[in-house]
Each structure stands twice: as C-alpha cells, then as structure tokens.
GROMACS .gro file of C-alpha atoms in nm:
model
  401
    1UNK     CA    1  -0.401   0.988   1.040
    2UNK     CA    2  -0.323   1.227   0.758
    3UNK     CA    3  -0.514   1.306   0.441
    4UNK     CA    4  -0.336   1.456   0.144
    5UNK     CA    5  -0.556   1.639  -0.104
    6UNK     CA    6  -0.381   1.678  -0.438
    7UNK     CA    7  -0.496   1.982  -0.631
    8UNK     CA    8  -0.466   1.987  -1.011
    9UNK     CA    9  -0.239   2.292  -1.023
   10UNK     CA   10  -0.077   2.322  -0.682
   11UNK     CA   11   0.119   2.126  -0.428
   12UNK     CA   12  -0.049   1.891  -0.184
   13UNK     CA   13  -0.230   2.037   0.114
   14UNK     CA   14  -0.295   1.843   0.429
   15UNK     CA   15  -0.578   1.794   0.670
   16UNK     CA   16  -0.494   1.613   0.991
   17UNK     CA   17  -0.726   1.388   1.190
   18UNK     CA   18  -0.960   1.317   0.902
   19UNK     CA   19  -0.991   0.948   0.832
   20UNK     CA   20  -1.123   0.808   0.503
   21UNK     CA   21  -1.086   0.481   0.324
   22UNK     CA   22  -0.836   0.487   0.036
   23UNK     CA   23  -1.077   0.335  -0.216
   24UNK     CA   24  -1.305   0.636  -0.176
   25UNK     CA   25  -1.093   0.850  -0.407
   26UNK     CA   26  -1.176   1.034  -0.617
   27UNK     CA   27  -1.482   1.240  -0.524
   28UNK     CA   28  -1.561   1.568  -0.687
   29UNK     CA   29  -1.781   1.863  -0.619
   30UNK     CA   30  -1.896   1.962  -0.964
   31UNK     CA   31  -2.078   2.277  -0.859
   32UNK     CA   32  -1.816   2.439  -0.640
   33UNK     CA   33  -1.470   2.476  -0.792
   34UNK     CA   34  -1.294   2.522  -0.459
   35UNK     CA   35  -1.483   2.272  -0.247
   36UNK     CA   36  -1.402   1.907  -0.195
   37UNK     CA   37  -1.667   1.644  -0.125
   38UNK     CA   38  -1.617   1.351   0.106
   39UNK     CA   39  -1.901   1.100   0.166
   40UNK     CA   40  -2.035   1.126   0.516
   41UNK     CA   41  -1.954   0.770   0.614
   42UNK     CA   42  -1.591   0.817   0.507
   43UNK     CA   43  -1.524   1.080   0.772
   44UNK     CA   44  -1.426   0.898   1.089
   45UNK     CA   45  -1.306   1.187   1.302
   46UNK     CA   46  -1.368   1.553   1.257
   47UNK     CA   47  -1.220   1.687   1.579
   48UNK     CA   48  -0.967   1.905   1.398
   49UNK     CA   49  -1.223   2.074   1.175
   50UNK     CA   50  -1.453   2.347   1.295
   51UNK     CA   51  -1.820   2.308   1.213
   52UNK     CA   52  -1.799   2.616   0.994
   53UNK     CA   53  -1.559   2.429   0.772
   54UNK     CA   54  -1.815   2.158   0.695
   55UNK     CA   55  -2.100   2.232   0.458
   56UNK     CA   56  -2.377   1.974   0.454
   57UNK     CA   57  -2.452   1.789   0.133
   58UNK     CA   58  -2.689   1.512   0.028
   59UNK     CA   59  -2.387   1.302  -0.065
   60UNK     CA   60  -2.171   1.381   0.234
   61UNK     CA   61  -1.963   1.662   0.379
   62UNK     CA   62  -1.813   1.944   0.175
   63UNK     CA   63  -1.480   2.073   0.299
   64UNK     CA   64  -1.459   2.446   0.241
   65UNK     CA   65  -1.126   2.602   0.138
   66UNK     CA   66  -1.060   2.741   0.486
   67UNK     CA   67  -1.065   2.389   0.623
   68UNK     CA   68  -0.756   2.310   0.419
   69UNK     CA   69  -0.545   2.508   0.664
   70UNK     CA   70  -0.667   2.318   0.968
   71UNK     CA   71  -0.399   2.124   1.150
   72UNK     CA   72  -0.358   1.925   1.465
   73UNK     CA   73  -0.071   1.763   1.643
   74UNK     CA   74   0.065   1.450   1.490
   75UNK     CA   75  -0.070   1.118   1.613
   76UNK     CA   76   0.141   0.826   1.714
   77UNK     CA   77   0.062   0.626   1.403
   78UNK     CA   78   0.028   0.814   1.077
   79UNK     CA   79  -0.070   0.687   0.737
   80UNK     CA   80  -0.133   0.895   0.429
   81UNK     CA   81  -0.436   0.851   0.208
   82UNK     CA   82  -0.470   1.037  -0.120
   83UNK     CA   83  -0.788   1.173  -0.269
   84UNK     CA   84  -0.816   1.354  -0.599
   85UNK     CA   85  -1.009   1.675  -0.535
   86UNK     CA   86  -1.168   1.762  -0.866
   87UNK     CA   87  -1.264   2.120  -0.926
   88UNK     CA   88  -1.470   2.241  -1.215
   89UNK     CA   89  -1.181   2.258  -1.457
   90UNK     CA   90  -1.211   2.538  -1.705
   91UNK     CA   91  -1.381   2.786  -1.478
   92UNK     CA   92  -1.051   2.952  -1.409
   93UNK     CA   93  -0.934   2.902  -1.765
   94UNK     CA   94  -0.644   2.687  -1.651
   95UNK     CA   95  -0.721   2.385  -1.869
   96UNK     CA   96  -0.940   2.256  -2.150
   97UNK     CA   97  -1.296   2.162  -2.035
   98UNK     CA   98  -1.308   1.886  -2.297
   99UNK     CA   99  -0.987   1.730  -2.170
  100UNK     CA  100  -1.124   1.759  -1.819
  101UNK     CA  101  -1.437   1.565  -1.916
  102UNK     CA  102  -1.226   1.301  -2.090
  103UNK     CA  103  -1.011   1.266  -1.779
  104UNK     CA  104  -1.315   1.236  -1.553
  105UNK     CA  105  -1.470   0.972  -1.780
  106UNK     CA  106  -1.144   0.778  -1.793
  107UNK     CA  107  -1.130   0.773  -1.416
  108UNK     CA  108  -1.495   0.665  -1.386
  109UNK     CA  109  -1.443   0.394  -1.647
  110UNK     CA  110  -1.140   0.259  -1.465
  111UNK     CA  111  -1.332   0.237  -1.137
  112UNK     CA  112  -1.621   0.080  -1.330
  113UNK     CA  113  -1.388  -0.204  -1.437
  114UNK     CA  114  -1.303  -0.285  -1.071
  115UNK     CA  115  -0.920  -0.288  -1.103
  116UNK     CA  116  -0.860  -0.551  -0.836
  117UNK     CA  117  -1.058  -0.806  -1.041
  118UNK     CA  118  -0.868  -0.711  -1.356
  119UNK     CA  119  -0.539  -0.775  -1.180
  120UNK     CA  120  -0.655  -1.125  -1.088
  121UNK     CA  121  -0.769  -1.198  -1.443
  122UNK     CA  122  -0.451  -1.060  -1.600
  123UNK     CA  123  -0.219  -1.241  -1.359
  124UNK     CA  124  -0.409  -1.566  -1.408
  125UNK     CA  125  -0.390  -1.556  -1.787
  126UNK     CA  126  -0.022  -1.453  -1.793
  127UNK     CA  127   0.063  -1.725  -1.541
  128UNK     CA  128  -0.112  -2.003  -1.738
  129UNK     CA  129   0.042  -1.890  -2.067
  130UNK     CA  130   0.386  -1.881  -1.903
  131UNK     CA  131   0.336  -2.234  -1.768
  132UNK     CA  132   0.241  -2.371  -2.111
  133UNK     CA  133   0.546  -2.204  -2.266
  134UNK     CA  134   0.780  -2.332  -1.994
  135UNK     CA  135   0.657  -2.684  -2.067
  136UNK     CA  136   0.722  -2.639  -2.441
  137UNK     CA  137   1.009  -2.390  -2.481
  138UNK     CA  138   1.100  -2.521  -2.828
  139UNK     CA  139   0.762  -2.409  -2.966
  140UNK     CA  140   0.782  -2.045  -2.855
  141UNK     CA  141   0.736  -1.801  -3.144
  142UNK     CA  142   0.719  -1.422  -3.136
  143UNK     CA  143   0.413  -1.437  -3.361
  144UNK     CA  144   0.221  -1.579  -3.063
  145UNK     CA  145   0.266  -1.258  -2.865
  146UNK     CA  146  -0.005  -1.069  -3.054
  147UNK     CA  147  -0.247  -1.359  -3.011
  148UNK     CA  148  -0.171  -1.378  -2.640
  149UNK     CA  149  -0.234  -1.005  -2.599
  150UNK     CA  150  -0.563  -1.032  -2.787
  151UNK     CA  151  -0.668  -1.313  -2.554
  152UNK     CA  152  -0.579  -1.101  -2.250
  153UNK     CA  153  -0.782  -0.812  -2.391
  154UNK     CA  154  -1.079  -1.043  -2.443
  155UNK     CA  155  -1.058  -1.162  -2.082
  156UNK     CA  156  -1.046  -0.804  -1.956
  157UNK     CA  157  -1.353  -0.723  -2.170
  158UNK     CA  158  -1.538  -1.022  -2.025
  159UNK     CA  159  -1.434  -0.926  -1.673
  160UNK     CA  160  -1.551  -0.568  -1.734
  161UNK     CA  161  -1.887  -0.687  -1.866
  162UNK     CA  162  -1.952  -0.909  -1.562
  163UNK     CA  163  -1.858  -0.652  -1.296
  164UNK     CA  164  -2.030  -0.376  -1.496
  165UNK     CA  165  -2.365  -0.553  -1.530
  166UNK     CA  166  -2.350  -0.622  -1.157
  167UNK     CA  167  -2.308  -0.249  -1.082
  168UNK     CA  168  -2.602  -0.155  -1.306
  169UNK     CA  169  -2.840  -0.380  -1.115
  170UNK     CA  170  -2.690  -0.307  -0.771
  171UNK     CA  171  -2.709   0.074  -0.770
  172UNK     CA  172  -2.922   0.092  -0.458
  173UNK     CA  173  -2.705  -0.157  -0.269
  174UNK     CA  174  -2.384   0.010  -0.384
  175UNK     CA  175  -2.501   0.348  -0.256
  176UNK     CA  176  -2.487   0.191   0.089
  177UNK     CA  177  -2.198  -0.054   0.055
  178UNK     CA  178  -1.976   0.095  -0.217
  179UNK     CA  179  -2.068   0.461  -0.276
  180UNK     CA  180  -1.728   0.517  -0.439
  181UNK     CA  181  -1.828   0.310  -0.744
  182UNK     CA  182  -1.896   0.540  -1.042
  183UNK     CA  183  -2.268   0.470  -1.098
  184UNK     CA  184  -2.354   0.489  -0.729
  185UNK     CA  185  -2.145   0.806  -0.696
  186UNK     CA  186  -2.316   0.969  -0.995
  187UNK     CA  187  -1.994   0.986  -1.197
  188UNK     CA  188  -2.128   0.752  -1.466
  189UNK     CA  189  -2.486   0.743  -1.592
  190UNK     CA  190  -2.679   0.420  -1.625
  191UNK     CA  191  -2.711   0.483  -1.999
  192UNK     CA  192  -2.335   0.516  -2.035
  193UNK     CA  193  -2.285   0.205  -1.823
  194UNK     CA  194  -2.515   0.005  -2.051
  195UNK     CA  195  -2.322   0.124  -2.354
  196UNK     CA  196  -1.995   0.019  -2.193
  197UNK     CA  197  -2.106  -0.330  -2.089
  198UNK     CA  198  -2.259  -0.404  -2.429
  199UNK     CA  199  -1.947  -0.278  -2.603
  200UNK     CA  200  -1.724  -0.490  -2.378
  201UNK     CA  201  -1.933  -0.803  -2.435
  202UNK     CA  202  -1.943  -0.764  -2.815
  203UNK     CA  203  -1.574  -0.676  -2.835
  204UNK     CA  204  -1.477  -0.976  -2.622
  205UNK     CA  205  -1.685  -1.222  -2.824
  206UNK     CA  206  -1.549  -1.089  -3.154
  207UNK     CA  207  -1.186  -1.108  -3.036
  208UNK     CA  208  -1.226  -1.466  -2.915
  209UNK     CA  209  -1.427  -1.577  -3.217
  210UNK     CA  210  -1.175  -1.438  -3.466
  211UNK     CA  211  -0.867  -1.573  -3.287
  212UNK     CA  212  -0.944  -1.885  -3.085
  213UNK     CA  213  -1.207  -2.094  -3.261
  214UNK     CA  214  -1.552  -2.228  -3.168
  215UNK     CA  215  -1.465  -2.426  -2.855
  216UNK     CA  216  -1.293  -2.141  -2.669
  217UNK     CA  217  -1.566  -1.906  -2.796
  218UNK     CA  218  -1.828  -2.134  -2.642
  219UNK     CA  219  -1.642  -2.134  -2.307
  220UNK     CA  220  -1.614  -1.756  -2.322
  221UNK     CA  221  -1.987  -1.713  -2.391
  222UNK     CA  222  -2.063  -1.955  -2.106
  223UNK     CA  223  -1.866  -1.730  -1.874
  224UNK     CA  224  -2.060  -1.422  -1.991
  225UNK     CA  225  -2.389  -1.609  -1.948
  226UNK     CA  226  -2.303  -1.712  -1.591
  227UNK     CA  227  -2.196  -1.356  -1.512
  228UNK     CA  228  -2.527  -1.230  -1.651
  229UNK     CA  229  -2.758  -1.460  -1.455
  230UNK     CA  230  -2.557  -1.382  -1.142
  231UNK     CA  231  -2.683  -1.021  -1.144
  232UNK     CA  232  -2.975  -0.978  -1.386
  233UNK     CA  233  -3.342  -1.035  -1.289
  234UNK     CA  234  -3.538  -1.254  -1.296
  235UNK     CA  235  -3.248  -1.494  -1.237
  236UNK     CA  236  -3.032  -1.283  -1.003
  237UNK     CA  237  -2.852  -1.588  -0.871
  238UNK     CA  238  -2.652  -1.376  -0.627
  239UNK     CA  239  -2.960  -1.404  -0.403
  240UNK     CA  240  -2.883  -1.771  -0.350
  241UNK     CA  241  -2.551  -1.810  -0.168
  242UNK     CA  242  -2.462  -2.162  -0.286
  243UNK     CA  243  -2.545  -2.091  -0.651
  244UNK     CA  244  -2.357  -1.758  -0.635
  245UNK     CA  245  -2.048  -1.931  -0.495
  246UNK     CA  246  -2.058  -2.196  -0.766
  247UNK     CA  247  -2.088  -1.935  -1.042
  248UNK     CA  248  -1.791  -1.735  -0.916
  249UNK     CA  249  -1.582  -2.049  -0.864
  250UNK     CA  250  -1.668  -2.177  -1.213
  251UNK     CA  251  -1.590  -1.852  -1.394
  252UNK     CA  252  -1.280  -1.743  -1.202
  253UNK     CA  253  -1.160  -2.091  -1.113
  254UNK     CA  254  -1.225  -2.352  -1.379
  255UNK     CA  255  -1.313  -2.158  -1.695
  256UNK     CA  256  -1.028  -1.907  -1.671
  257UNK     CA  257  -0.754  -2.162  -1.600
  258UNK     CA  258  -0.878  -2.439  -1.827
  259UNK     CA  259  -0.969  -2.201  -2.109
  260UNK     CA  260  -0.639  -2.009  -2.110
  261UNK     CA  261  -0.426  -2.323  -2.088
  262UNK     CA  262  -0.627  -2.497  -2.361
  263UNK     CA  263  -0.608  -2.192  -2.590
  264UNK     CA  264  -0.232  -2.160  -2.537
  265UNK     CA  265  -0.165  -2.524  -2.622
  266UNK     CA  266  -0.389  -2.493  -2.927
  267UNK     CA  267  -0.189  -2.188  -3.040
  268UNK     CA  268   0.128  -2.394  -3.001
  269UNK     CA  269  -0.023  -2.665  -3.220
  270UNK     CA  270  -0.057  -2.912  -2.933
  271UNK     CA  271  -0.359  -3.117  -2.820
  272UNK     CA  272  -0.493  -3.041  -2.475
  273UNK     CA  273  -0.370  -3.251  -2.185
  274UNK     CA  274  -0.367  -3.185  -1.814
  275UNK     CA  275  -0.034  -3.146  -1.641
  276UNK     CA  276   0.004  -3.185  -1.266
  277UNK     CA  277   0.086  -2.815  -1.211
  278UNK     CA  278  -0.213  -2.701  -1.418
  279UNK     CA  279  -0.445  -2.945  -1.241
  280UNK     CA  280  -0.309  -2.810  -0.912
  281UNK     CA  281  -0.359  -2.441  -0.993
  282UNK     CA  282  -0.708  -2.504  -1.131
  283UNK     CA  283  -0.813  -2.688  -0.815
  284UNK     CA  284  -0.638  -2.437  -0.590
  285UNK     CA  285  -0.790  -2.130  -0.757
  286UNK     CA  286  -1.138  -2.285  -0.779
  287UNK     CA  287  -1.141  -2.332  -0.402
  288UNK     CA  288  -0.986  -1.986  -0.364
  289UNK     CA  289  -1.266  -1.840  -0.579
  290UNK     CA  290  -1.516  -1.998  -0.341
  291UNK     CA  291  -1.344  -1.819  -0.053
  292UNK     CA  292  -1.357  -1.489  -0.243
  293UNK     CA  293  -1.725  -1.549  -0.314
  294UNK     CA  294  -1.786  -1.601   0.057
  295UNK     CA  295  -1.574  -1.318   0.194
  296UNK     CA  296  -1.673  -1.058  -0.067
  297UNK     CA  297  -2.001  -1.016   0.122
  298UNK     CA  298  -1.831  -0.935   0.452
  299UNK     CA  299  -1.799  -0.557   0.393
  300UNK     CA  300  -2.150  -0.547   0.242
  301UNK     CA  301  -2.356  -0.683   0.530
  302UNK     CA  302  -2.520  -0.347   0.603
  303UNK     CA  303  -2.649  -0.294   0.249
  304UNK     CA  304  -2.740  -0.660   0.197
  305UNK     CA  305  -2.957  -0.657   0.508
  306UNK     CA  306  -3.121  -0.331   0.405
  307UNK     CA  307  -3.213  -0.468   0.062
  308UNK     CA  308  -3.287  -0.819   0.193
  309UNK     CA  309  -3.008  -0.986  -0.002
  310UNK     CA  310  -2.947  -1.324   0.156
  311UNK     CA  311  -2.579  -1.410   0.195
  312UNK     CA  312  -2.389  -1.635   0.430
  313UNK     CA  313  -2.249  -1.323   0.594
  314UNK     CA  314  -2.600  -1.197   0.677
  315UNK     CA  315  -2.712  -1.542   0.792
  316UNK     CA  316  -2.410  -1.670   0.984
  317UNK     CA  317  -2.243  -1.344   1.082
  318UNK     CA  318  -1.918  -1.176   0.985
  319UNK     CA  319  -1.701  -1.358   1.238
  320UNK     CA  320  -1.813  -1.706   1.135
  321UNK     CA  321  -1.765  -1.634   0.765
  322UNK     CA  322  -1.419  -1.492   0.825
  323UNK     CA  323  -1.324  -1.812   1.009
  324UNK     CA  324  -1.479  -2.029   0.737
  325UNK     CA  325  -1.293  -1.848   0.460
  326UNK     CA  326  -0.964  -1.869   0.651
  327UNK     CA  327  -1.014  -2.243   0.716
  328UNK     CA  328  -1.078  -2.315   0.347
  329UNK     CA  329  -0.765  -2.125   0.247
  330UNK     CA  330  -0.560  -2.314   0.504
  331UNK     CA  331  -0.686  -2.638   0.348
  332UNK     CA  332  -0.558  -2.504   0.017
  333UNK     CA  333  -0.213  -2.437   0.160
  334UNK     CA  334  -0.194  -2.775   0.333
  335UNK     CA  335  -0.288  -2.936   0.000
  336UNK     CA  336  -0.011  -2.741  -0.177
  337UNK     CA  337   0.250  -2.862   0.074
  338UNK     CA  338   0.129  -3.223   0.045
  339UNK     CA  339   0.136  -3.204  -0.335
  340UNK     CA  340   0.499  -3.095  -0.324
  341UNK     CA  341   0.586  -3.379  -0.085
  342UNK     CA  342   0.409  -3.660  -0.271
  343UNK     CA  343   0.476  -3.541  -0.628
  344UNK     CA  344   0.840  -3.432  -0.622
  345UNK     CA  345   0.871  -3.508  -0.993
  346UNK     CA  346   0.603  -3.248  -1.075
  347UNK     CA  347   0.675  -2.972  -0.823
  348UNK     CA  348   0.981  -2.793  -0.686
  349UNK     CA  349   0.942  -2.867  -0.317
  350UNK     CA  350   1.226  -2.638  -0.218
  351UNK     CA  351   1.019  -2.342  -0.339
  352UNK     CA  352   0.662  -2.463  -0.312
  353UNK     CA  353   0.671  -2.576   0.051
  354UNK     CA  354   0.828  -2.272   0.224
  355UNK     CA  355   0.631  -2.021   0.015
  356UNK     CA  356   0.297  -2.179   0.100
  357UNK     CA  357   0.392  -2.214   0.467
  358UNK     CA  358   0.473  -1.842   0.479
  359UNK     CA  359   0.145  -1.752   0.303
  360UNK     CA  360  -0.051  -1.973   0.545
  361UNK     CA  361   0.112  -1.811   0.848
  362UNK     CA  362   0.041  -1.467   0.702
  363UNK     CA  363  -0.324  -1.562   0.667
  364UNK     CA  364  -0.340  -1.676   1.030
  365UNK     CA  365  -0.183  -1.347   1.139
  366UNK     CA  366  -0.435  -1.142   0.937
  367UNK     CA  367  -0.725  -1.342   1.084
  368UNK     CA  368  -0.585  -1.268   1.430
  369UNK     CA  369  -0.566  -0.896   1.350
  370UNK     CA  370  -0.929  -0.905   1.233
  371UNK     CA  371  -1.036  -1.072   1.557
  372UNK     CA  372  -0.836  -0.823   1.761
  373UNK     CA  373  -0.999  -0.531   1.576
  374UNK     CA  374  -1.340  -0.673   1.671
  375UNK     CA  375  -1.449  -0.697   1.306
  376UNK     CA  376  -1.483  -0.329   1.233
  377UNK     CA  377  -1.565  -0.237   0.875
  378UNK     CA  378  -1.212  -0.105   0.817
  379UNK     CA  379  -1.059  -0.428   0.949
  380UNK     CA  380  -1.292  -0.637   0.734
  381UNK     CA  381  -1.194  -0.441   0.423
  382UNK     CA  382  -0.825  -0.486   0.506
  383UNK     CA  383  -0.879  -0.860   0.550
  384UNK     CA  384  -1.066  -0.886   0.220
  385UNK     CA  385  -0.790  -0.696   0.037
  386UNK     CA  386  -0.533  -0.931   0.192
  387UNK     CA  387  -0.721  -1.233   0.056
  388UNK     CA  388  -0.698  -1.082  -0.293
  389UNK     CA  389  -0.325  -1.030  -0.239
  390UNK     CA  390  -0.294  -1.399  -0.154
  391UNK     CA  391  -0.482  -1.476  -0.475
  392UNK     CA  392  -0.238  -1.266  -0.678
  393UNK     CA  393   0.059  -1.427  -0.502
  394UNK     CA  394  -0.042  -1.776  -0.606
  395UNK     CA  395  -0.048  -1.685  -0.972
  396UNK     CA  396   0.285  -1.501  -0.941
  397UNK     CA  397   0.466  -1.804  -0.804
  398UNK     CA  398   0.282  -2.064  -1.017
  399UNK     CA  399   0.511  -2.063  -1.324
  400UNK     CA  400   0.812  -2.136  -1.102
  401UNK     CA  401   0.684  -2.421  -0.884
   0.00000   0.00000   0.00000
C-alpha cells in the first residue's frame, strides 16, 4: 500500500507500507513546519519506517522529514491514498499567512459539513425537481432556476446545521470514532462551530421563508427541530435506536422528497398531487434512510460502547446489523422490480428492472466481501460507503425511470 504526501510547494513524495484510511486527510502539525502528523490508529503497518523516524505525539505519530525517503519493495496490491501535509505556511516566507489560515478554515468547514451527506441532499433535490419538470415540460421557465438554486442552498444549510450540531455534542465520541472530523481533530473550535451552525440555521430559514411560503417553511423548521433533538441534551434521541431511526428516515426520507416535490409544483403554479414515481422514490428512500440510520453505527461501535451510547450495533453486533441492513435494501430492490412489472404505465421496466437487479447483486457481493474480511473496521467503512453510493445511484436514475 502506498501513501502519497503532497507538499504545498514540491512534487509528491512517497512512503511505502504505511496504511491509513483516505478520510483521515488532512492532518497538520502546526508546530513543526517539516513534520507530518498521522493519528496513531491510522497507521496500520510501520515495518518500513525506523523507530527514529517516528516522534510520539498526543494525537498520533509524527513522521520526521527523514522518513519521507523510506522505501520498501512494492506489494502485490497497491492503492494510493493522499493526505495533505500542512506545514506552518509563512515560516519560510513562501506564501501569505492570512491566505493559509483562510485555506485551513475552508478545509475544516468543508469537513464540518460532512460532504457525503451533502451529496445525498443535493442529488435528492435535483432529482425531485427534474422529475417535476419532466412531468410538466410546458411549464419550464428559466426564471425558476434561481429559485431552485436558492432551495438547494437552503437544504445544504439545513444539512450543515444538523450534522454540525451533532459534532458539537459528540466531541468525545468523535475523538474515538471519527478523529478526522474538524472539532475532534482540533482544527475547528467549539465557539467557531457554534457560530457556523447558528449561521446555517438562520440562513436556511430566511431563504425558505422568503422564497417558498409558510407551509414549506414549517416543514423546513420541523426538519431542523428533529435534527436538534437527535443530538442535543436533554433530548438526545440518538440514545434510543428506534427513535433515532425514525428521525433520520423522516428527515432524509419523507421531508426531503415530499418538501422538494411540493415546492417545485408550487413554483410551477400547480397544486400538489402524488405521482406513482414520486410515491415510489419517497417510500424507497425512507426505507433506505432507515438502513443508513442502522448501518451508520457500524464503524462507531468502539466509541459508542466507551461512552455507553446504546445502538443496535452495540446490542446485536456488527454482523447481525450488516445482514439486517442488507436484507432491508434487498426488499427495496425487490419492491422496485415488482413496481415496474405491475405498473408498466408509470415506470419504464426496460430500465428500472435491470438497473435494480444489478444494484441488488452488487449489494450481495459487497455483503459477501464484508463477511470474508471478518468485519474489520476497514471493511465495515468500505461497506458503509458502498451503501451511500447505492443511495446516490437511486437518485441519479430516478428521473429516467
């Protein structure tokens, strides 16, 4: 396995036989311009590095510059991971310290927003808007583009608020489970995080209130409220598995799909009415959101047990939850195939059936790989990322089915 460390002002250098997870990047050593910090749990093998090349640190290992020249023979299977090695920019006079701080904040803010959740929100909203426009092509107007973009921005703000408030109240847990997140890693202060989540919430409410009327505003505020009680004491509903699943399914499943479709039809001057495809995607994604709610705890079992957070993964075990999540998704795919068969007037069976069969078989294969890997943390993370990719795929194909 090969690790490429990209320096700000030089070509990439390589360290062989050091294994880290890709989502760990970037980590910086603020006090040593020519040292590069990797969290201890990220380093899987250190056989190629001499002990003198590793300086201990409270947050992990520090790779000294001499370690950058260490090499070993190539392994049979090689995969490159990138990590941004941040030096104290400005100490050598090579760049503006202010621009460096802006760049570091931008990176921390982006990680704070949890990009994989933003992708799901953005794809979902674009897909529902596209479906409403496909159903009413004669009503499409360019003036609607700005309104659609404002709605997407509001959804991203709401998404950022929910995942941000969760990080603020989960610092201790994240230091065990997700030390690459900006607050847990020390790249973003709690004070700054509070400013960001409050700004995102206010901005989102204002955008929706000024553009989409009282009903959509009420749905939007309901979503923020559910996201708040999920993480914030004394409610902290994430402690109760069933309630936590229902909250995630409601926000990401029903509210997102129903709200976006309703708002789009209202912008077109049409009353709301369910169509078979929209009813399908809402049901499909609601069940999918339940699966995400279940499987999201799989990589976090260690931290959840340490902080006595009760989840199905801690109660039933990783293997059982992985099988449960896979079974629920297979039910989804079987339902999609049956819908195409029994409602040929609403769905394009020639596309819908083979695509969902392929996705179902891919899921079975990934579950088999997880079993074969004996449920290591790396395999669990790969499985969880694959589930998100399935989630994205459904929204990508939805406008065309």
